[in-house]
GROMACS .gro file of N, CA and C in nm:
model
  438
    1UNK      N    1  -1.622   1.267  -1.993
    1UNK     CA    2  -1.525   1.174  -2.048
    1UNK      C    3  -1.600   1.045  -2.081
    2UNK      N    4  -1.606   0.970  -2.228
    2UNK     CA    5  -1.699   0.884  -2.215
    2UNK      C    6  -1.590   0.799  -2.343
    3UNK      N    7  -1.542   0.665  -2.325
    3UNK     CA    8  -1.427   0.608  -2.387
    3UNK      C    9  -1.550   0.480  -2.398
    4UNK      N   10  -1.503   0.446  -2.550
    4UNK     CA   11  -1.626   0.349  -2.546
    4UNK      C   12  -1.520   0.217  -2.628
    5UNK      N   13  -1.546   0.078  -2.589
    5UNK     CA   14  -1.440   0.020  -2.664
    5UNK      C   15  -1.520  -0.010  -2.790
    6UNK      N   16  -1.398  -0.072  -2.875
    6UNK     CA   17  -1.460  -0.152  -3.028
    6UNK      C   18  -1.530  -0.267  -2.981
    7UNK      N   19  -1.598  -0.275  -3.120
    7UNK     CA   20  -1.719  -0.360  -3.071
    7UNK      C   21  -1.635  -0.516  -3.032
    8UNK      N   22  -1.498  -0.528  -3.123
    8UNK     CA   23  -1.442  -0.638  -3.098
    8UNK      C   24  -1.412  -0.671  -2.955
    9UNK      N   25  -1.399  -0.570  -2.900
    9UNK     CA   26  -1.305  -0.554  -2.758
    9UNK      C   27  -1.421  -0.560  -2.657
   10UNK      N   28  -1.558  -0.561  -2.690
   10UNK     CA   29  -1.634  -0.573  -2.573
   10UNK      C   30  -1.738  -0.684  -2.536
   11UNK      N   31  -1.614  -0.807  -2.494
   11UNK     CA   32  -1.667  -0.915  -2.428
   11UNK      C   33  -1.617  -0.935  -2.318
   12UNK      N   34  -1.664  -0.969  -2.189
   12UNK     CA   35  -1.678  -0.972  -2.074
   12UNK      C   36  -1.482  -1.043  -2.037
   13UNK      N   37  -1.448  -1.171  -2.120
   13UNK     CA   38  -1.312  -1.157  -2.082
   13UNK      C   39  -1.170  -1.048  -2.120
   14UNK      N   40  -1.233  -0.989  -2.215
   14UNK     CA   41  -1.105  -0.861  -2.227
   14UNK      C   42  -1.150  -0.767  -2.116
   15UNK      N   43  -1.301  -0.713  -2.102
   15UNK     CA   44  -1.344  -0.604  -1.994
   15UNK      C   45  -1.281  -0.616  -1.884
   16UNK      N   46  -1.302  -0.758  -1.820
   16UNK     CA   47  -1.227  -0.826  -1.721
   16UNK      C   48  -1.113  -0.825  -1.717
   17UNK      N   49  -1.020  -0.845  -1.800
   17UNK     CA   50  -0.857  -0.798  -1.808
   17UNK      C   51  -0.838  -0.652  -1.811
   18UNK      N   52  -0.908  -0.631  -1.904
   18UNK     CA   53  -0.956  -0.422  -1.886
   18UNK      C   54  -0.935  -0.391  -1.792
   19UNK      N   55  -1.035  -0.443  -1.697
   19UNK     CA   56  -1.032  -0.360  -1.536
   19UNK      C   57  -0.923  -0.430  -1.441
   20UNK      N   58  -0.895  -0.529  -1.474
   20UNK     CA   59  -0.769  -0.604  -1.397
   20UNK      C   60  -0.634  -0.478  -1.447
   21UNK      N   61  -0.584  -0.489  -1.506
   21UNK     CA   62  -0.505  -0.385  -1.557
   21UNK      C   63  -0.510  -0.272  -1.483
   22UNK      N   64  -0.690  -0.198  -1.504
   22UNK     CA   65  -0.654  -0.027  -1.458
   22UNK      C   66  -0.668  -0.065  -1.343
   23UNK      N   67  -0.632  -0.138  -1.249
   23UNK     CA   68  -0.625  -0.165  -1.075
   23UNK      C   69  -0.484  -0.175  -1.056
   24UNK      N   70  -0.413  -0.318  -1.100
   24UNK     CA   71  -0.286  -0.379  -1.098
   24UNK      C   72  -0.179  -0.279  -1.196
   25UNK      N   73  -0.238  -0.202  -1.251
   25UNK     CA   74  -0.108  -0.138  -1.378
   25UNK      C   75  -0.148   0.028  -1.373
   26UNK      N   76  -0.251   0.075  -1.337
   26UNK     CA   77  -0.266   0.242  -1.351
   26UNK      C   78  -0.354   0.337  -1.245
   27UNK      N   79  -0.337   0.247  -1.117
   27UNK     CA   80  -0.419   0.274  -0.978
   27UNK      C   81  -0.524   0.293  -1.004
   28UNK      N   82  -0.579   0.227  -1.041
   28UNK     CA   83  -0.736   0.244  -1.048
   28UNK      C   84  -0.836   0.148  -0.907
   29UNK      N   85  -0.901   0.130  -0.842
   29UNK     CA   86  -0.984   0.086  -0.713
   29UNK      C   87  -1.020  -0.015  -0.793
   30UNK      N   88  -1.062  -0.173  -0.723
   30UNK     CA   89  -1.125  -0.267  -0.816
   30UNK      C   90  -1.228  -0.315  -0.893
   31UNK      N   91  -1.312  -0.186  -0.815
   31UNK     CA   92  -1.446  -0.176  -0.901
   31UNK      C   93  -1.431  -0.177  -1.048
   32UNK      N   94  -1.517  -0.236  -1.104
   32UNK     CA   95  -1.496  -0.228  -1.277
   32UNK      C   96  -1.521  -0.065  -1.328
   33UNK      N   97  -1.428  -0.047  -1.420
   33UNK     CA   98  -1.432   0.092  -1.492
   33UNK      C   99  -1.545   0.092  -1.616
   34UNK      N  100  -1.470  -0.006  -1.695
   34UNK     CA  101  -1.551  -0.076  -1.854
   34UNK      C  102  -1.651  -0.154  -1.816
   35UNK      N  103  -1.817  -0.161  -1.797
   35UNK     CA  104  -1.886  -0.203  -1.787
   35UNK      C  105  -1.941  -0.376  -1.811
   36UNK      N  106  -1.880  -0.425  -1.758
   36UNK     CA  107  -1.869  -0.572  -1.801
   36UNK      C  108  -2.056  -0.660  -1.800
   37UNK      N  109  -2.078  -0.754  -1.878
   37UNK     CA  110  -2.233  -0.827  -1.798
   37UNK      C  111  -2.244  -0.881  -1.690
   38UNK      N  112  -2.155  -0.939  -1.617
   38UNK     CA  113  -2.169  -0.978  -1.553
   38UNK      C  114  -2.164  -0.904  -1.411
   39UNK      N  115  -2.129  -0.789  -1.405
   39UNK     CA  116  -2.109  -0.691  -1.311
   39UNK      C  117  -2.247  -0.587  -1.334
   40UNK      N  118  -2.305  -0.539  -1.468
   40UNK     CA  119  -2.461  -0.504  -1.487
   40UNK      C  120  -2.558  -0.633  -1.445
   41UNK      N  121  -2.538  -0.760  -1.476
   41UNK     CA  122  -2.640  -0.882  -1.412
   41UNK      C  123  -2.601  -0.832  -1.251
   42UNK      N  124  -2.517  -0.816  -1.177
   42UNK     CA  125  -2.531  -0.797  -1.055
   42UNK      C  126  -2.566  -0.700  -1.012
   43UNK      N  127  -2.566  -0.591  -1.050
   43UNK     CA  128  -2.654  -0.448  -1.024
   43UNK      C  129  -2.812  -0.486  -1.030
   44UNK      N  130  -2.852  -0.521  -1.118
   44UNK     CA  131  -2.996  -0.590  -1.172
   44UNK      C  132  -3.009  -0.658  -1.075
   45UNK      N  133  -2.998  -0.785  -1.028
   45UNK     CA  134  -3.019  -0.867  -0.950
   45UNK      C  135  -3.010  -0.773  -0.828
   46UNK      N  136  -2.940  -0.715  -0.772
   46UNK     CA  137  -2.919  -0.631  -0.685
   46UNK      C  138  -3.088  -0.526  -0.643
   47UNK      N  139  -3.146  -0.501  -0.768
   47UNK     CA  140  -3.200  -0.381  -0.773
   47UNK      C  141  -3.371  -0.511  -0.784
   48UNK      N  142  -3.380  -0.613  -0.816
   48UNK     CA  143  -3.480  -0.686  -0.811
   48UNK      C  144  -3.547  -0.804  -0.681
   49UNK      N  145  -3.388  -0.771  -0.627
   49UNK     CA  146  -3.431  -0.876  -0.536
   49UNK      C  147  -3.380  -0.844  -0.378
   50UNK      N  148  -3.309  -0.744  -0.365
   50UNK     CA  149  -3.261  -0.661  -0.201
   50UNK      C  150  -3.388  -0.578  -0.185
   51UNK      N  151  -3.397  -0.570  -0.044
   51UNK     CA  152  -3.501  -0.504   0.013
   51UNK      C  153  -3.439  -0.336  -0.075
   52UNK      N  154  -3.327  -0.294  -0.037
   52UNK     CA  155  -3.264  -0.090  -0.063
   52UNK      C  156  -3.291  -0.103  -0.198
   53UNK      N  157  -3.291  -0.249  -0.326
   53UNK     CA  158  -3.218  -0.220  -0.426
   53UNK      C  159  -3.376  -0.224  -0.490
   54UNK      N  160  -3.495  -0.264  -0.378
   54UNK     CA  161  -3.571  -0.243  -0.454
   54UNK      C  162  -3.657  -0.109  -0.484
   55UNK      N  163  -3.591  -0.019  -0.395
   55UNK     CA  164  -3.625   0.105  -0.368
   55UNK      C  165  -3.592   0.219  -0.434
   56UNK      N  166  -3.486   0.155  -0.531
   56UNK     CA  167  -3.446   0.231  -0.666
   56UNK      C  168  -3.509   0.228  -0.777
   57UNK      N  169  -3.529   0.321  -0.867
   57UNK     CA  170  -3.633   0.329  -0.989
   57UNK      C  171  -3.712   0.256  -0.928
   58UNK      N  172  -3.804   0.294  -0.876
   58UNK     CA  173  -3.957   0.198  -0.804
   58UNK      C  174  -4.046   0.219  -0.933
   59UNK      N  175  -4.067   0.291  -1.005
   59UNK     CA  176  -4.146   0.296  -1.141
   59UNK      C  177  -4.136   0.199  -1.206
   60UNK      N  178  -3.973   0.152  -1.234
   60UNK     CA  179  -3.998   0.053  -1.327
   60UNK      C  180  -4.027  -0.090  -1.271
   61UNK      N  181  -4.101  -0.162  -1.361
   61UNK     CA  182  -4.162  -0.343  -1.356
   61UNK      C  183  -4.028  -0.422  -1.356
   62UNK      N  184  -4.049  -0.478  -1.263
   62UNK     CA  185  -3.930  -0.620  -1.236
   62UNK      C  186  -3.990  -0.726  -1.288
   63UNK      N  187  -3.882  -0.784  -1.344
   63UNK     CA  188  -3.784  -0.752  -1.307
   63UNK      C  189  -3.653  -0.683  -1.407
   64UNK      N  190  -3.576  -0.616  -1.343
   64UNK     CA  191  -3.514  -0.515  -1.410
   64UNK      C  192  -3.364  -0.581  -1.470
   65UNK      N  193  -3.323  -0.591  -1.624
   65UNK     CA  194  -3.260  -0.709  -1.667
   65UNK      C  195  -3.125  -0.586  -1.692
   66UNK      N  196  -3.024  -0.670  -1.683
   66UNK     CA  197  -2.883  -0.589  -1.713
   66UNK      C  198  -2.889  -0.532  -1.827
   67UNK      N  199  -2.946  -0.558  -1.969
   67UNK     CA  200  -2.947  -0.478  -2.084
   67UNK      C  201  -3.046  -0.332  -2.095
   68UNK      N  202  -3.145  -0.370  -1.998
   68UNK     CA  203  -3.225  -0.202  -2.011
   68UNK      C  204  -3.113  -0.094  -1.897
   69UNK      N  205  -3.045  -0.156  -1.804
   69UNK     CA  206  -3.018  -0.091  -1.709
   69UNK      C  207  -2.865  -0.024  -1.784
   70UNK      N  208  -2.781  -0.093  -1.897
   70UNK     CA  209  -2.708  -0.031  -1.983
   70UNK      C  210  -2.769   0.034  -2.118
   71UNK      N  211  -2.912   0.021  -2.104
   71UNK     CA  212  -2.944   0.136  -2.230
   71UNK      C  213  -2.997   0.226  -2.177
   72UNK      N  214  -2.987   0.204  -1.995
   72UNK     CA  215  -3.105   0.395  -1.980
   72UNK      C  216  -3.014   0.423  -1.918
   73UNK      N  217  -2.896   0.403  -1.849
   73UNK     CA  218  -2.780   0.482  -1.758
   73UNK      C  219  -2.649   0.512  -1.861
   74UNK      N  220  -2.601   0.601  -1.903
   74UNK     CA  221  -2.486   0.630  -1.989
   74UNK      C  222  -2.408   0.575  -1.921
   75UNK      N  223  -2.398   0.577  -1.750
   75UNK     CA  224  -2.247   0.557  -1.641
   75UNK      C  225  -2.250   0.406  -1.668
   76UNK      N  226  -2.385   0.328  -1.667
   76UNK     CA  227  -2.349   0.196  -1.722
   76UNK      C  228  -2.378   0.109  -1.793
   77UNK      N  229  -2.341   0.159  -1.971
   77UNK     CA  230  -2.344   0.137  -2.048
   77UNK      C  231  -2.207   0.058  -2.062
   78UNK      N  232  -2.258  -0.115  -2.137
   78UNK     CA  233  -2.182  -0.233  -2.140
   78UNK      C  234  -2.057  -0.166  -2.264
   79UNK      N  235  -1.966  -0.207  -2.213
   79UNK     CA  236  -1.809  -0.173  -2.267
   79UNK      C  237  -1.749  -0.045  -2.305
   80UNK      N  238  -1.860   0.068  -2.200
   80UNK     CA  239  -1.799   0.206  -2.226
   80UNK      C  240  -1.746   0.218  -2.111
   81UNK      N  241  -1.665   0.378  -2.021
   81UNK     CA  242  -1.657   0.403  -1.966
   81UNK      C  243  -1.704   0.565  -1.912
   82UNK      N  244  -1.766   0.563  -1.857
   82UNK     CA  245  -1.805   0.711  -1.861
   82UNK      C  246  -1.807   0.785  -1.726
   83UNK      N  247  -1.740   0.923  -1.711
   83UNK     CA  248  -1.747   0.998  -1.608
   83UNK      C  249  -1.726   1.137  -1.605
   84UNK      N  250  -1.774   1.235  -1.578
   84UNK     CA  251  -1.845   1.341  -1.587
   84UNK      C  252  -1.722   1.454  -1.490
   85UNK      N  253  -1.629   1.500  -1.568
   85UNK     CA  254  -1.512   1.579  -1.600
   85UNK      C  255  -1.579   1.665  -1.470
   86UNK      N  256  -1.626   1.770  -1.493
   86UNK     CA  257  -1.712   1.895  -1.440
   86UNK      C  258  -1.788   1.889  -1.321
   87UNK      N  259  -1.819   1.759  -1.311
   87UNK     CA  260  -1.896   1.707  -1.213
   87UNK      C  261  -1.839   1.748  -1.020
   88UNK      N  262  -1.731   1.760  -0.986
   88UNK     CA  263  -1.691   1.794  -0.824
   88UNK      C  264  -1.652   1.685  -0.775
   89UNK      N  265  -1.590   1.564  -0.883
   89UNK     CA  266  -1.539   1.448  -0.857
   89UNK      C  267  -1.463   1.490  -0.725
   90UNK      N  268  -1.439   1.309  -0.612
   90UNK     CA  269  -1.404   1.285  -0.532
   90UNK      C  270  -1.218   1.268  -0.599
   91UNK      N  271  -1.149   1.281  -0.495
   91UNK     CA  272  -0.996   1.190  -0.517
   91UNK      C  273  -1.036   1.067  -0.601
   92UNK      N  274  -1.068   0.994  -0.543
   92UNK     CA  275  -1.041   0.856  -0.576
   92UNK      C  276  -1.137   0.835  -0.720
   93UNK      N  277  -1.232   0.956  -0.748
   93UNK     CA  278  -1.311   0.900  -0.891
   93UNK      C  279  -1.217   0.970  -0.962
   94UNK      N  280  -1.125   1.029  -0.954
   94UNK     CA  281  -1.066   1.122  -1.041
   94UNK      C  282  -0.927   1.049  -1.032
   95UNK      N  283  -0.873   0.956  -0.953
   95UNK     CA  284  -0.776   0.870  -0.997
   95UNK      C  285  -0.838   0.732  -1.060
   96UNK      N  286  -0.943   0.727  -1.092
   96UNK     CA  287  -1.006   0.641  -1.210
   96UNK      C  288  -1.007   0.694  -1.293
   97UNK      N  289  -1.056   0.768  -1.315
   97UNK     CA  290  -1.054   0.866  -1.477
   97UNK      C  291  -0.893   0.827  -1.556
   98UNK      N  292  -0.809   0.890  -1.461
   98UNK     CA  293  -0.683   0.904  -1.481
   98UNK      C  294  -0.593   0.802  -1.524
   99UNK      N  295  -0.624   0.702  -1.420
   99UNK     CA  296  -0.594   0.541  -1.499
   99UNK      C  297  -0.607   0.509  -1.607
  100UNK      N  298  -0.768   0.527  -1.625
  100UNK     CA  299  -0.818   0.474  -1.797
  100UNK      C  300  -0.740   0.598  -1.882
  101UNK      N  301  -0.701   0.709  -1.869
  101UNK     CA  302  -0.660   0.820  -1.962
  101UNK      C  303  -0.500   0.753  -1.991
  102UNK      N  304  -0.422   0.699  -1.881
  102UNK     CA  305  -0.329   0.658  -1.851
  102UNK      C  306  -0.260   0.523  -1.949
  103UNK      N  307  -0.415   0.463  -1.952
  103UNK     CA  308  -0.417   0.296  -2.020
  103UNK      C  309  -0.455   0.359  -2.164
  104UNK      N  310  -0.516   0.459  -2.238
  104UNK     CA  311  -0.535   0.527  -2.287
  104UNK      C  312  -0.381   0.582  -2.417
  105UNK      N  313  -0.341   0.622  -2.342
  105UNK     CA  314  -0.187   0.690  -2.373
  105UNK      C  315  -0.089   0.550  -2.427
  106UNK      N  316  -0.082   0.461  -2.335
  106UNK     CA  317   0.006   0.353  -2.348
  106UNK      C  318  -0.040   0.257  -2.455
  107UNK      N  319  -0.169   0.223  -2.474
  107UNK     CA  320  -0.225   0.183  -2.566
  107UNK      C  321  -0.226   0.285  -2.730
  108UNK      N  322  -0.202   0.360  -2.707
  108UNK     CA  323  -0.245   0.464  -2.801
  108UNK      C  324  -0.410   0.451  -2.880
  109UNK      N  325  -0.459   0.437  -2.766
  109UNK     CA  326  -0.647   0.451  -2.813
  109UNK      C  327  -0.634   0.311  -2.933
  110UNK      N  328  -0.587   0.210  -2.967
  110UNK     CA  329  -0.573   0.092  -2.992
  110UNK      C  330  -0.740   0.096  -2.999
  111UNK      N  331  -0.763   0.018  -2.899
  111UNK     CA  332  -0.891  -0.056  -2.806
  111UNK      C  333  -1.007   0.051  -2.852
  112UNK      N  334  -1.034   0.154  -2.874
  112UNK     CA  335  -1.149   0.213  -2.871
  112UNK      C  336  -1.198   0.313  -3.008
  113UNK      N  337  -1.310   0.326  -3.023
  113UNK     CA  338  -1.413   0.381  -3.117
  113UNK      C  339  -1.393   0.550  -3.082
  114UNK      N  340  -1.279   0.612  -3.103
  114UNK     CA  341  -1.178   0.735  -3.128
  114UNK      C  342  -1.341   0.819  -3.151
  115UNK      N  343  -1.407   0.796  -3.244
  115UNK     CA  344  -1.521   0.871  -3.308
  115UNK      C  345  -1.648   0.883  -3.243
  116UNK      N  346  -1.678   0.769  -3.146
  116UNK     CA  347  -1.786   0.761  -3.042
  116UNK      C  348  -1.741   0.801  -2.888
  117UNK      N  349  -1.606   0.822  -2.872
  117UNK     CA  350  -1.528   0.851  -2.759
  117UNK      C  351  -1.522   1.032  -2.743
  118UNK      N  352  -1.492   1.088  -2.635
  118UNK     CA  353  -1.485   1.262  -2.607
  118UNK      C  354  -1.428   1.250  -2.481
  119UNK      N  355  -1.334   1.404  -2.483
  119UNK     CA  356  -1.256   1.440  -2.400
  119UNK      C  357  -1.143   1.321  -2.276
  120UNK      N  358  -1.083   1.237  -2.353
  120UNK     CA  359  -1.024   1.148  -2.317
  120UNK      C  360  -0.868   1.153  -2.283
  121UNK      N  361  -0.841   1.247  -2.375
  121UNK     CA  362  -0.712   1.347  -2.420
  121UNK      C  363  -0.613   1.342  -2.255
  122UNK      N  364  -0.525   1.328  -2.295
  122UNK     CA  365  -0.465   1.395  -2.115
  122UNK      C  366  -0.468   1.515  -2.112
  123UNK      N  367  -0.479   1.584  -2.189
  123UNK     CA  368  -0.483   1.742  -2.151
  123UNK      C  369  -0.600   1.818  -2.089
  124UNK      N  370  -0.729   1.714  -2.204
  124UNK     CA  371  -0.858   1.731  -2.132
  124UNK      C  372  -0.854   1.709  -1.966
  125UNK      N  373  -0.792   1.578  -1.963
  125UNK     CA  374  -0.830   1.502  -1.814
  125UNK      C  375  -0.753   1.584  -1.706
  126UNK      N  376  -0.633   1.654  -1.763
  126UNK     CA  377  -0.576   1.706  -1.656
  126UNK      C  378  -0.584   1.830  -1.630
  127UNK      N  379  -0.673   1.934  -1.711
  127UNK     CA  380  -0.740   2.048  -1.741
  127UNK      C  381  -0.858   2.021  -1.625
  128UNK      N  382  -0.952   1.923  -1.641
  128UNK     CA  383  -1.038   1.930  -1.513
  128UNK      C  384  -1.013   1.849  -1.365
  129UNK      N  385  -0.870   1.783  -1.393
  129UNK     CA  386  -0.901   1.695  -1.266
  129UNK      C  387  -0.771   1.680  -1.175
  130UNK      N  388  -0.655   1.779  -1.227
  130UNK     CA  389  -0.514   1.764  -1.150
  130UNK      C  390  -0.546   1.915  -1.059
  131UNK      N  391  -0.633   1.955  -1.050
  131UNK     CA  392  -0.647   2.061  -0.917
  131UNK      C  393  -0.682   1.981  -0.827
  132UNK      N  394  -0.770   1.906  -0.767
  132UNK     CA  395  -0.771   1.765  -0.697
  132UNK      C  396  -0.680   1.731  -0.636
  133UNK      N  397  -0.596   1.665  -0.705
  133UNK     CA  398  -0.482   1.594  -0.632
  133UNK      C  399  -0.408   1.720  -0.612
  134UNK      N  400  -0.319   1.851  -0.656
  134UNK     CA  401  -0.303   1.984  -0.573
  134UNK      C  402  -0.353   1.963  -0.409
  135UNK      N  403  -0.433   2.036  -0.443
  135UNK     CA  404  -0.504   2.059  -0.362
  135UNK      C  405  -0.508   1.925  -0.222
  136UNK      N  406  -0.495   1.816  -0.279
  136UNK     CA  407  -0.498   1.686  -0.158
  136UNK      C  408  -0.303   1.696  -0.130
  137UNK      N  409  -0.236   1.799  -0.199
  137UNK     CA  410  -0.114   1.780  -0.127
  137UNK      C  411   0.010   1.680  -0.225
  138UNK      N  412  -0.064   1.587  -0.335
  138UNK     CA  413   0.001   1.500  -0.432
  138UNK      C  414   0.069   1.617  -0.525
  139UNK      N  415   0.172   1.532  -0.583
  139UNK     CA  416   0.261   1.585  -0.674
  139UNK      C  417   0.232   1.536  -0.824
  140UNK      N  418   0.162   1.655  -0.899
  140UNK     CA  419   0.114   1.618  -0.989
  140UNK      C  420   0.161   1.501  -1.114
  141UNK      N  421   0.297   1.530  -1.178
  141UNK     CA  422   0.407   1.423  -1.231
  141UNK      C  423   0.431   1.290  -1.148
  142UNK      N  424   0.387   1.248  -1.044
  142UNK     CA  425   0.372   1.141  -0.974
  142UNK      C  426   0.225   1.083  -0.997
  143UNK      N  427   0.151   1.179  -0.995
  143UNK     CA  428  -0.015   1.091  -1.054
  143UNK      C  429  -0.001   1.047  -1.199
  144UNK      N  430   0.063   1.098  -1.302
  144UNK     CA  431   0.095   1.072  -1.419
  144UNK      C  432   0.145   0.940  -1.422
  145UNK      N  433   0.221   0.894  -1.371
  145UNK     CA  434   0.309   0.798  -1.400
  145UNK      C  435   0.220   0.689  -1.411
  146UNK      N  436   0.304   0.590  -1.484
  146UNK     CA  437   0.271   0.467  -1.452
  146UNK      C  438   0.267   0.368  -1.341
   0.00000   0.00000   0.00000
């Protein structure tokens, strides 16, 4: 699933309302979904200057700046959202997905690059990811909702 916004739509105060939204309006956790800079500057900083964070990609030369770290990771690439359908998602990454599919629907794909975007669809999302919540005992038409 990889929802990427218009180029208009990807500056750090809409991202920021972006992810305010899929928390406060479509259960989404508060972690950012849409890749904001200022949330990649803190990964970076994170990864240049913590003892654990320097122990990641040890190959590459620090220091490691928020724009290479959204052109070599697809998951965090600035004003997309991306997460991996097939993958053995947890509950809770798979009621993120669902949110943005959710904000998605209500918007009617408004906000995003339809042509650079895949499997976003609710049918897609609920084809790989409403056995999950089954299975945890949830009532599927209740994860739907708003």
């Amino acid at each position: 699933m990889t929802v990427v916004l218009k180029k208009e739509y990807q500056d750090d105060e809409f991202i920021k309302e972006l992810n305010r939204q899929l928390t406060d309006e479509f259960g989404a956790d508060d972690c950012p979904k849409f890749n904001p800079w200022y949330a990649l500057q803190k990964d970076a900083d994170y990864m240049n200057n913590d003892p654990d964070g320097l122990k990641e990609v040890p190959d590459w030369k620090r220091p490691i700046t928020a724009t290479k770290l959204s052109k070599n990771f697809f998951w965090l690439t600035h004003g997309e959202f991306s997460f991996k359908l097939s993958g053995c998602p947890t509950l809770e990454e798979a009621r993120e997905a669902i949110a943005v599919c959710k904000w998605l629907i209500e918007t009617n794909n408004y906000f995003i690059e339809a042509e650079k975007s895949d499997n976003y669809d609710k049918e897609t999302v609920a084809e790989y990811l409403n056995y999950i919540f089954e299975e945890a005992g949830h009532t599927i038409d209740k994860i739907w909702e708003k």
